[in-house]
PDB file of C-alpha atoms in Angstrom:
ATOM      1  CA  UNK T 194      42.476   3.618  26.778  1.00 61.00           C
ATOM      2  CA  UNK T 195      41.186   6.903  25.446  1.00 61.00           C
ATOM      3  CA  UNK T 196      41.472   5.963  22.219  1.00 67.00           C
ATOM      4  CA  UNK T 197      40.119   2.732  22.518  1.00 52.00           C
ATOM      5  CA  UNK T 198      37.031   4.261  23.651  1.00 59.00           C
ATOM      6  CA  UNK T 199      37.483   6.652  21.155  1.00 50.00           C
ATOM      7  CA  UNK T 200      37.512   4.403  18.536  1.00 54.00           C
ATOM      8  CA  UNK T 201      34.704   1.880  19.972  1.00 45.00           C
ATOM      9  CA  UNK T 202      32.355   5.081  19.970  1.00 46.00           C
ATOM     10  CA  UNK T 203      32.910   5.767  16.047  1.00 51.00           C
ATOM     11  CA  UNK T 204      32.607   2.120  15.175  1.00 44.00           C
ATOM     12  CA  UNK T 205      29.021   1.962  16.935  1.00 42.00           C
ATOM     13  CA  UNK T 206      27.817   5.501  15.531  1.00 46.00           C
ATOM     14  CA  UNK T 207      29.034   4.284  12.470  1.00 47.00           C
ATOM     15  CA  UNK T 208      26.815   0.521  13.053  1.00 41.00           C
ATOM     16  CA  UNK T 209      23.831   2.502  14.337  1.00 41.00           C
ATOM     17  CA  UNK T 210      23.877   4.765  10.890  1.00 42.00           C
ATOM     18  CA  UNK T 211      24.580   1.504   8.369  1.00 37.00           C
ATOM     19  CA  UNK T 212      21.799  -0.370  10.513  1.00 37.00           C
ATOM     20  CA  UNK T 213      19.541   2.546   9.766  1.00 34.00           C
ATOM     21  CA  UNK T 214      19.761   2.156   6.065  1.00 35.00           C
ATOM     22  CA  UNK T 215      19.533  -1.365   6.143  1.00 34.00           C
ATOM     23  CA  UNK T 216      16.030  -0.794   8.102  1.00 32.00           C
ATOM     24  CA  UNK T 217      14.724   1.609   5.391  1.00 33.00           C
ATOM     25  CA  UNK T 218      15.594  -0.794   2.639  1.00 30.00           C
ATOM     26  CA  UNK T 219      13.557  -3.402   4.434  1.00 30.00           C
ATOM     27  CA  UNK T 220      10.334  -1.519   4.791  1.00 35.00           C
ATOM     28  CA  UNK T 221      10.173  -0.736   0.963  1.00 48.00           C
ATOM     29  CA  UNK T 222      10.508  -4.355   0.020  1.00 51.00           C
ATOM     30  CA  UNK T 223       7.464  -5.887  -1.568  1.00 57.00           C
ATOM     31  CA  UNK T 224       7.276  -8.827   0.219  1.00 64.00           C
ATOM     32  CA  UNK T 225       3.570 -10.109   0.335  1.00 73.00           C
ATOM     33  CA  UNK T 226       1.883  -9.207   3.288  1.00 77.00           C
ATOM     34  CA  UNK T 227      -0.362 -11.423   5.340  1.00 84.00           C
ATOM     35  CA  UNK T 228      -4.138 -11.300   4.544  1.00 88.00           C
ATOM     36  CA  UNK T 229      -7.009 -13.400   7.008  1.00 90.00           C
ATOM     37  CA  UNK T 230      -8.499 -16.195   5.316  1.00 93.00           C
ATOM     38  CA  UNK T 231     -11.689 -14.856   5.331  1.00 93.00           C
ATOM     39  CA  UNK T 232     -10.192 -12.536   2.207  1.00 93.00           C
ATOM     40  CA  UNK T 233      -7.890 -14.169   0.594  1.00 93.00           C
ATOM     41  CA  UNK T 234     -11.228 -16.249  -0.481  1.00 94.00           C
ATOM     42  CA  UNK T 235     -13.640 -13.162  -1.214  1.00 95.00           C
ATOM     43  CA  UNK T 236     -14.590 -12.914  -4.543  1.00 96.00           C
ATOM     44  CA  UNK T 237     -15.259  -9.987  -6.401  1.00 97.00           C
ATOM     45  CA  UNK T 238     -18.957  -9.717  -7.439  1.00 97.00           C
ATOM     46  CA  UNK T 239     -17.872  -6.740 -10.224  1.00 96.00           C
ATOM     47  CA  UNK T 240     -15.421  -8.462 -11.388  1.00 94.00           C
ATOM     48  CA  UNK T 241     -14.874  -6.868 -15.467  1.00 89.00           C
ATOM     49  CA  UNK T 242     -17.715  -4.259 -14.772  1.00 92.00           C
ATOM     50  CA  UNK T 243     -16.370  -2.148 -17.307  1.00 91.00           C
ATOM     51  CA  UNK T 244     -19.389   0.423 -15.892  1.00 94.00           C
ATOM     52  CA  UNK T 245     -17.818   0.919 -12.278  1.00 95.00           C
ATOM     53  CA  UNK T 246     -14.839   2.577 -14.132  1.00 94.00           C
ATOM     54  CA  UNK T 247     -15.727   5.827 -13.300  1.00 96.00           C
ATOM     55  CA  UNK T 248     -16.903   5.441 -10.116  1.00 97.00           C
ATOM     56  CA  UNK T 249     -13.418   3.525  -9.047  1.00 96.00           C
ATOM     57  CA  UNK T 250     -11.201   6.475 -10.547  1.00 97.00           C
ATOM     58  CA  UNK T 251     -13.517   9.209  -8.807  1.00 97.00           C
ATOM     59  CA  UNK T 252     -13.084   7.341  -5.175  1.00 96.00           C
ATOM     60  CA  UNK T 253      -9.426   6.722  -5.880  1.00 96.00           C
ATOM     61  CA  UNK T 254      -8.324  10.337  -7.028  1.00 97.00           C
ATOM     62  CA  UNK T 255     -11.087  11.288  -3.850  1.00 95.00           C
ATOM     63  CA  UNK T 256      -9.245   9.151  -1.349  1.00 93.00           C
ATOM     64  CA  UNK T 257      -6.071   7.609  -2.014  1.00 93.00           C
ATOM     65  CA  UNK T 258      -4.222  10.000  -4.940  1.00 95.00           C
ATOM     66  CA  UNK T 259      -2.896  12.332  -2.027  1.00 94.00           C
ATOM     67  CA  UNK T 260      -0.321   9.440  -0.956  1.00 91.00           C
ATOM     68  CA  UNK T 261      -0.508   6.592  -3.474  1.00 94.00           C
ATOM     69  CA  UNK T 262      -0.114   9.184  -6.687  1.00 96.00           C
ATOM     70  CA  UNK T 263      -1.910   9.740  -9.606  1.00 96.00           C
ATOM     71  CA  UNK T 264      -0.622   6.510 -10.705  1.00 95.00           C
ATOM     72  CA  UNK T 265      -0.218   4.265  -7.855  1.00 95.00           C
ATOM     73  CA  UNK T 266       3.144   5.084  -8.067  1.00 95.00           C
ATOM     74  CA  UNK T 267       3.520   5.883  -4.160  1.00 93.00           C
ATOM     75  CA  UNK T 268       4.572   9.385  -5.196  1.00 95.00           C
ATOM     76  CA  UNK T 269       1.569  11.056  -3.897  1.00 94.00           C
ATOM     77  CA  UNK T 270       2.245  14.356  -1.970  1.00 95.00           C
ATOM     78  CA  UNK T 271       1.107  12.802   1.625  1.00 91.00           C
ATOM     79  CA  UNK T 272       3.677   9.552   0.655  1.00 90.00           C
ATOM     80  CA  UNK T 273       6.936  11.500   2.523  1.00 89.00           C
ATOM     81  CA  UNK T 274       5.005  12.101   5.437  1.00 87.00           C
ATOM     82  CA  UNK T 275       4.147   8.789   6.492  1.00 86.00           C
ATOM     83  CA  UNK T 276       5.429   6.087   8.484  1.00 85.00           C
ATOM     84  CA  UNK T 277       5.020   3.347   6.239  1.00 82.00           C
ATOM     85  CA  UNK T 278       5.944   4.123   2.519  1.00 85.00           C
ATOM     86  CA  UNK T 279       2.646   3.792   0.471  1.00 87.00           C
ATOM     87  CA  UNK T 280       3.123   0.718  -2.232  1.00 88.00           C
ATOM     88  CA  UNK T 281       3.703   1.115  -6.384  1.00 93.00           C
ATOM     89  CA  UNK T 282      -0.054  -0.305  -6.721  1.00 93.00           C
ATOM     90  CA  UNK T 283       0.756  -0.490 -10.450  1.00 94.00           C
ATOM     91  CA  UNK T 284       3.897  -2.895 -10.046  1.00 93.00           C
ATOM     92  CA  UNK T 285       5.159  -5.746 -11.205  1.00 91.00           C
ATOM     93  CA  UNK T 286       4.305  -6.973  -7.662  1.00 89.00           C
ATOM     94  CA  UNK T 287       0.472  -6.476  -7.150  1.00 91.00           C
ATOM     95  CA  UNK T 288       0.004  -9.382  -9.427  1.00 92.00           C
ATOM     96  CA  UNK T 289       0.490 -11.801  -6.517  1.00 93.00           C
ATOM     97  CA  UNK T 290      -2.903 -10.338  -4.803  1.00 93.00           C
ATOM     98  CA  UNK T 291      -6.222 -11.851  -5.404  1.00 96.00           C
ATOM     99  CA  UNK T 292      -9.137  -9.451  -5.820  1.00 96.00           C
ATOM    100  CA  UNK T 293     -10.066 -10.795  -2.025  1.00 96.00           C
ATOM    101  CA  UNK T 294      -6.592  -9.358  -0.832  1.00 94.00           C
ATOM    102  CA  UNK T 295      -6.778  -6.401  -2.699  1.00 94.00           C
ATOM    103  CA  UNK T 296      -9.841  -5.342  -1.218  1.00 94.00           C
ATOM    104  CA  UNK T 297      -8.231  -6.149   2.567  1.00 92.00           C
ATOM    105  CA  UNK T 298      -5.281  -4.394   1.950  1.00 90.00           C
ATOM    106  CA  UNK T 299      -7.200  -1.356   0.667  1.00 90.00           C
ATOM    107  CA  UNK T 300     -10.160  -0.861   2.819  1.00 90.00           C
ATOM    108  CA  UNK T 301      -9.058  -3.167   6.754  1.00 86.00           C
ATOM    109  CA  UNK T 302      -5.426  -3.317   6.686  1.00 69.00           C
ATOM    110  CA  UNK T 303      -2.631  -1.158   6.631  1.00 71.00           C
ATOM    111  CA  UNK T 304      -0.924   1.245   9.500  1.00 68.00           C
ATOM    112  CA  UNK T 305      -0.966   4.275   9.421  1.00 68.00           C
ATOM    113  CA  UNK T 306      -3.612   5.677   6.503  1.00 71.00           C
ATOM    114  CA  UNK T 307      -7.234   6.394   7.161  1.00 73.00           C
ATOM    115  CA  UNK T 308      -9.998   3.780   7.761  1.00 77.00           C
ATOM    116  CA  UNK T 309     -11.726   3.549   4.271  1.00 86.00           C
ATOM    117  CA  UNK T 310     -14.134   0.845   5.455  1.00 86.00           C
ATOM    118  CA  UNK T 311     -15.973   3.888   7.151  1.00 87.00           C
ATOM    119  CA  UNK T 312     -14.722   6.525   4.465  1.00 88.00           C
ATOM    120  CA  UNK T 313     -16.249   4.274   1.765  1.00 91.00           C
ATOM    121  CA  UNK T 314     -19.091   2.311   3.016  1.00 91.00           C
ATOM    122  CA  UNK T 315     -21.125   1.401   0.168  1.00 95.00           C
ATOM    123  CA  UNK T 316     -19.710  -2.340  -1.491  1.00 96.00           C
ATOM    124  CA  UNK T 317     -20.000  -1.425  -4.909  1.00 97.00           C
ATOM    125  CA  UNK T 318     -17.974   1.324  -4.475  1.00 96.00           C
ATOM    126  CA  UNK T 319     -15.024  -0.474  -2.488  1.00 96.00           C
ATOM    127  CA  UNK T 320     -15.216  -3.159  -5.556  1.00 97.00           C
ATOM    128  CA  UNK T 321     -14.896  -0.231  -8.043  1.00 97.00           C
ATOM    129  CA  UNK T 322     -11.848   0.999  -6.427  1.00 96.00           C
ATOM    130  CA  UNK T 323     -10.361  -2.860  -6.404  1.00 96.00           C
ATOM    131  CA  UNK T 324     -11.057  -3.121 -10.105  1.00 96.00           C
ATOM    132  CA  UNK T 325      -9.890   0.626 -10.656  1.00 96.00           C
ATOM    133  CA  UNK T 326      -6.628  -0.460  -8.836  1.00 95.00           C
ATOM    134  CA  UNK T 327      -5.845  -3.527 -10.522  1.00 94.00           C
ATOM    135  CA  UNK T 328      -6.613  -1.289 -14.246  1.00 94.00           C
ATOM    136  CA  UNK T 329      -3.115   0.907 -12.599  1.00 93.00           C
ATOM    137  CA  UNK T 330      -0.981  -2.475 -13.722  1.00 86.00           C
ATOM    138  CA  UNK T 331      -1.838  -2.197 -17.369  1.00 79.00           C
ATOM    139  CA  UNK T 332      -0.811   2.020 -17.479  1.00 71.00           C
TER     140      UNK T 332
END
């Protein structure tokens, strides 16, 4: 019987640590994530303003470099610290998002960063750093 027990013990230890890599896999898969309506039909009013360049790379290396990397890569030095993984903004991946989405995911809704609708208030700006981040695919 002590054996039994024994053996049950190891066999869950052993579930609990296989389940726990099976959870970390899931949370770095790039499965879209849900955006409200009411973005996914924004448009972009700076959409190919070659002039906000600037202005998107200073806000981005100001505010999101530290986790998302210098480019988008998620590798930024704040990225092993948090809960949720910060995304490759310049994969394969980010195609799938609308300008709309982009500028939800980035500014209302994800867990645990900073709220950048108060860190970046002015529009232009925000639209800069949409633009600036959808530039990241093509590096």
């Amino acid at each position: 019987m002590k054996t039994y027990i024994s053996k049950l013990s190891i066999l869950a230890i052993m579930a609990m640590i296989l389940m726990s890599f099976v959870g970390e896999q899931d949370s770095k898969t790039n499965t879209k994530k849900e955006v409200p309506a009411e973005y996914k039909s924004k448009e972009n009013p700076y959409e190919g303003d070659t002039s906000l360049k600037m202005i998107g790379l200073r806000n981005f290396n100001r505010h999101c470099v530290s986790c998302h990397g210098k480019k988008g890569k998620g590798d930024g030095v704040m990225a092993k610290n948090m809960k949720t993984p910060p995304g490759d903004l310049s994969a394969k991946y980010m195609e799938q998002y609308n300008d709309g989405e982009l500028y939800y995911l980035s500014f209302v809704g994800i867990a645990d960063r900073p709220d950048f609708m108060k860190l970046i208030p002015n529009e232009e700006t925000k639209w800069a750093v949409v633009n600036y981040v959808k530039s990241l695919r093509e590096q």
